Coordinates of C-alpha atoms and ligand atoms in Angstrom, one line a residue:
M1 CA -64.3 0.7 -15.4
L2 CA -66.3 -1.7 -17.3
K3 CA -65.1 -0.8 -21.2
A4 CA -67.9 -2.7 -22.6
L5 CA -70.3 -0.5 -20.8
E6 CA -68.3 2.7 -22.6
N7 CA -68.3 1.3 -25.9
K8 CA -71.9 0.3 -26.1
I9 CA -72.3 3.9 -24.7
L10 CA -70.3 5.6 -28.0
K11 CA -72.2 3.1 -30.0
E12 CA -75.7 3.4 -28.6
G13 CA -75.3 6.1 -26.7
I14 CA -77.2 9.3 -28.3
V15 CA -76.5 12.9 -26.4
L16 CA -79.5 15.1 -26.2
N17 CA -77.9 18.0 -24.1
E18 CA -74.5 19.4 -22.4
E19 CA -76.8 17.4 -19.1
V20 CA -78.5 14.1 -20.8
L21 CA -77.3 11.3 -22.5
K22 CA -80.0 8.5 -23.7
V23 CA -79.5 5.1 -23.4
G24 CA -83.0 4.5 -24.5
S25 CA -81.5 1.7 -26.9
F26 CA -80.6 -0.5 -23.5
L27 CA -81.1 0.6 -20.4
N28 CA -83.7 3.5 -20.5
Q29 CA -86.8 1.8 -22.3
Q30 CA -85.3 -0.6 -24.2
L31 CA -83.5 -3.3 -22.1
D32 CA -80.3 -5.5 -23.8
P33 CA -80.4 -9.1 -20.8
S34 CA -77.4 -10.1 -21.9
F35 CA -75.8 -6.5 -21.6
I36 CA -77.1 -5.6 -18.5
M37 CA -76.2 -9.3 -16.8
E38 CA -73.0 -8.3 -17.4
M39 CA -73.0 -4.6 -15.5
G40 CA -74.5 -7.1 -12.4
D41 CA -70.8 -9.4 -13.1
E42 CA -68.8 -6.4 -12.6
I43 CA -70.5 -5.3 -10.1
A44 CA -71.0 -8.2 -8.3
R45 CA -67.1 -8.1 -8.4
I46 CA -66.6 -5.5 -6.9
Y47 CA -68.6 -6.0 -3.7
N48 CA -67.9 -9.9 -3.8
D49 CA -66.1 -10.1 -0.5
E50 CA -68.3 -7.1 1.5
K51 CA -70.8 -9.6 2.3
I52 CA -74.0 -7.3 0.8
T53 CA -77.6 -8.1 2.6
K54 CA -79.2 -6.3 0.5
I55 CA -79.5 -4.7 -2.3
L56 CA -81.6 -0.7 -2.8
T57 CA -82.2 1.1 -6.2
I58 CA -84.7 3.9 -7.0
E59 CA -87.9 2.6 -9.6
T60 CA -87.4 2.4 -12.8
S61 CA -84.1 1.8 -14.5
G62 CA -81.9 0.8 -10.9
I63 CA -84.4 -2.5 -11.4
P64 CA -82.6 -4.1 -13.8
I65 CA -79.2 -3.3 -12.9
A66 CA -79.9 -4.2 -9.5
F67 CA -82.2 -7.7 -10.0
A68 CA -78.2 -9.2 -12.1
A69 CA -76.1 -7.1 -9.1
G70 CA -78.5 -9.4 -7.1
T71 CA -78.8 -12.7 -9.1
K72 CA -75.0 -13.1 -8.4
L73 CA -74.5 -11.3 -5.3
N74 CA -76.9 -14.0 -4.1
C75 CA -79.3 -10.8 -1.5
P76 CA -82.9 -9.5 -2.0
I77 CA -83.3 -6.3 -3.7
V78 CA -85.2 -3.9 -2.4
F79 CA -86.4 -0.7 -4.7
A80 CA -87.3 2.9 -3.4
K81 CA -91.3 3.8 -5.0
K82 CA -91.4 7.4 -6.0
T83 CA -94.8 8.9 -4.7
A84 CA -96.2 12.1 -4.3
S85 CA -96.4 13.1 -0.6
S86 CA -100.3 12.7 0.2
N87 CA -99.9 9.2 -0.4
V88 CA -97.7 7.7 2.3
S89 CA -98.5 6.1 4.9
G90 CA -97.6 3.5 7.1
N91 CA -94.5 2.1 8.1
V92 CA -92.4 3.7 6.3
Y93 CA -88.3 5.2 5.1
K94 CA -88.9 8.4 3.6
S95 CA -86.8 11.0 1.7
S96 CA -87.4 13.7 -0.6
V97 CA -85.7 13.8 -4.4
Y98 CA -85.1 16.4 -6.6
S99 CA -84.8 14.9 -10.3
F100 CA -83.1 18.2 -12.6
T101 CA -84.2 16.2 -15.0
H102 CA -87.7 16.1 -14.7
N103 CA -87.2 19.2 -12.8
K104 CA -89.0 18.2 -10.2
T105 CA -89.4 16.9 -6.4
Y106 CA -90.4 13.2 -5.2
E107 CA -91.0 11.8 -2.4
I108 CA -89.4 7.9 -2.5
I109 CA -90.6 5.2 0.1
V110 CA -89.4 2.0 1.4
P111 CA -91.6 0.0 3.9
C112 CA -89.8 0.1 7.3
E113 CA -90.4 -4.1 7.4
Y114 CA -87.2 -4.4 4.0
I115 CA -84.2 -3.0 5.9
N116 CA -82.6 -3.3 8.9
K117 CA -79.9 -2.9 11.5
N118 CA -78.3 -5.7 10.2
D119 CA -78.0 -4.9 6.5
R120 CA -75.3 -4.4 4.8
V121 CA -76.6 -1.7 1.8
L122 CA -75.9 -1.5 -1.4
I123 CA -76.8 0.9 -3.5
I124 CA -77.0 0.7 -7.8
D125 CA -79.0 3.6 -10.4
D126 CA -78.3 3.9 -13.5
F127 CA -77.2 7.3 -13.7
L128 CA -75.1 9.5 -11.6
A129 CA -75.5 13.3 -12.5
N130 CA -75.8 15.5 -9.3
G131 CA -76.3 13.1 -6.4
K132 CA -79.4 13.8 -5.4
A133 CA -81.1 10.2 -5.8
L134 CA -78.0 8.2 -4.3
L135 CA -78.3 10.9 -1.2
G136 CA -82.0 10.9 -0.9
L137 CA -81.2 6.1 -0.9
I138 CA -78.5 7.2 1.5
E139 CA -80.8 9.1 4.0
I140 CA -83.1 5.7 3.7
V141 CA -80.3 3.3 4.8
K142 CA -79.6 5.9 7.6
Q143 CA -82.7 6.2 8.7
A144 CA -83.1 1.9 8.8
D145 CA -80.4 2.3 11.0
A146 CA -78.0 0.1 9.1
H147 CA -74.3 -0.1 7.5
L148 CA -73.9 1.8 3.6
V149 CA -70.8 -0.5 1.9
G150 CA -71.3 1.7 -1.1
C151 CA -72.7 3.3 -4.1
T152 CA -72.8 2.4 -8.2
C153 CA -74.5 3.7 -11.2
A154 CA -73.7 2.5 -14.5
I155 CA -73.3 5.8 -15.9
E156 CA -71.5 8.6 -13.9
K157 CA -71.0 11.9 -15.6
G158 CA -68.3 13.3 -14.0
F159 CA -68.6 16.4 -15.0
Q160 CA -71.7 17.3 -12.7
K161 CA -70.3 16.9 -9.5
G162 CA -72.2 14.5 -7.6
G163 CA -70.4 11.4 -7.4
D164 CA -67.1 13.6 -6.5
S165 CA -68.9 15.2 -4.1
L166 CA -70.4 11.9 -2.4
R167 CA -66.7 11.4 -2.4
E168 CA -65.5 13.8 -0.3
Q169 CA -67.9 12.7 2.1
G170 CA -66.8 9.7 2.6
F171 CA -68.8 7.6 0.6
R172 CA -67.6 4.4 -1.9
I173 CA -69.0 4.9 -5.1
E174 CA -68.1 2.6 -8.1
S175 CA -69.5 3.6 -11.2
L176 CA -69.2 1.2 -13.9
A177 CA -68.4 4.1 -16.7
I178 CA -67.8 7.9 -16.1
I179 CA -68.2 10.9 -19.0
D180 CA -65.6 13.9 -18.3
E181 CA -67.1 15.1 -21.2
M182 CA -70.0 14.7 -24.0
S183 CA -70.9 16.9 -26.8
P184 CA -72.8 16.0 -30.3
A185 CA -69.5 16.1 -31.6
G186 CA -68.3 12.8 -29.0
I187 CA -67.9 11.6 -25.3
T188 CA -65.1 11.0 -22.9
F189 CA -64.8 9.2 -20.6
R190 CA -62.7 9.4 -17.7
C191 CA -59.0 7.2 -17.3
N192 CA -58.8 5.1 -14.1
Ligands
5GP201 P1 -78.7 12.6 -10.1 O1 -79.8 12.6 -8.7 O2 -77.8 12.7 -9.5 O3 -79.1 14.5 -10.1 O4 -79.5 11.6 -11.2 C1 -79.6 10.7 -10.9 C2 -81.0 10.3 -11.9 O5 -81.4 11.1 -12.5 C3 -81.1 8.9 -12.2 O6 -81.7 8.5 -11.7 C4 -81.8 9.0 -13.5 O7 -82.6 8.9 -13.5 C5 -81.9 10.5 -14.0 N1 -81.1 11.2 -14.7 C6 -79.8 11.9 -14.4 N2 -79.4 12.2 -15.5 C7 -79.1 11.6 -16.4 C8 -78.7 11.2 -17.7 O8 -77.9 11.8 -18.4 N3 -79.7 10.5 -19.0 C9 -80.4 9.6 -19.0 N4 -81.5 8.6 -19.1 N5 -81.2 9.3 -17.1 C10 -80.2 10.2 -15.9

């Protein structure tokens, strides 16, 4: 766990309702570059010995964190684009993702040329809630026949169970901060 992220969430996070945390001041709308680099350093420390050849993320808010980790792990970063399914053409991996924050399902696509069976892939995203975004990205790694090393999200909301369910399925999920409870009155983090 990254204590500095927990402190940042306590200082700047806004609990919009019992399911959604707003971190627009440093991650989702305005970016705090040096803090995002700190998150990247921590991710690189976790996966330092794993010979990651590619980081896979999803637009938009996964990109800065993935970029920060990529500068340290020294590998390319591929981001899945969200698209209306009618736009999909060419040689692409694709899967669909249900977003509970937007209450809609969208296609995510990655051109086949960017991930292949020789890759050791690390998936990165900003939030982990019910796990649908990670499952969509995992599906793309499967379609590429690449090796999935693990998944890291900056902020996991432990009470929404996506992370624990993926761990039970055998995936390596390393979140930088895990929120066990949140309400406008306060936020409680999982101890490690
Ligand atoms: P999941 O697919 O795990 O249910 O949700 C993860 C995705 O939904 C992330 O990519 C993120 O964009 C969005 N998301 C989920 N929960 C939150 C939240 O509390 N705050 C923000 N800003 N985004 C969230």
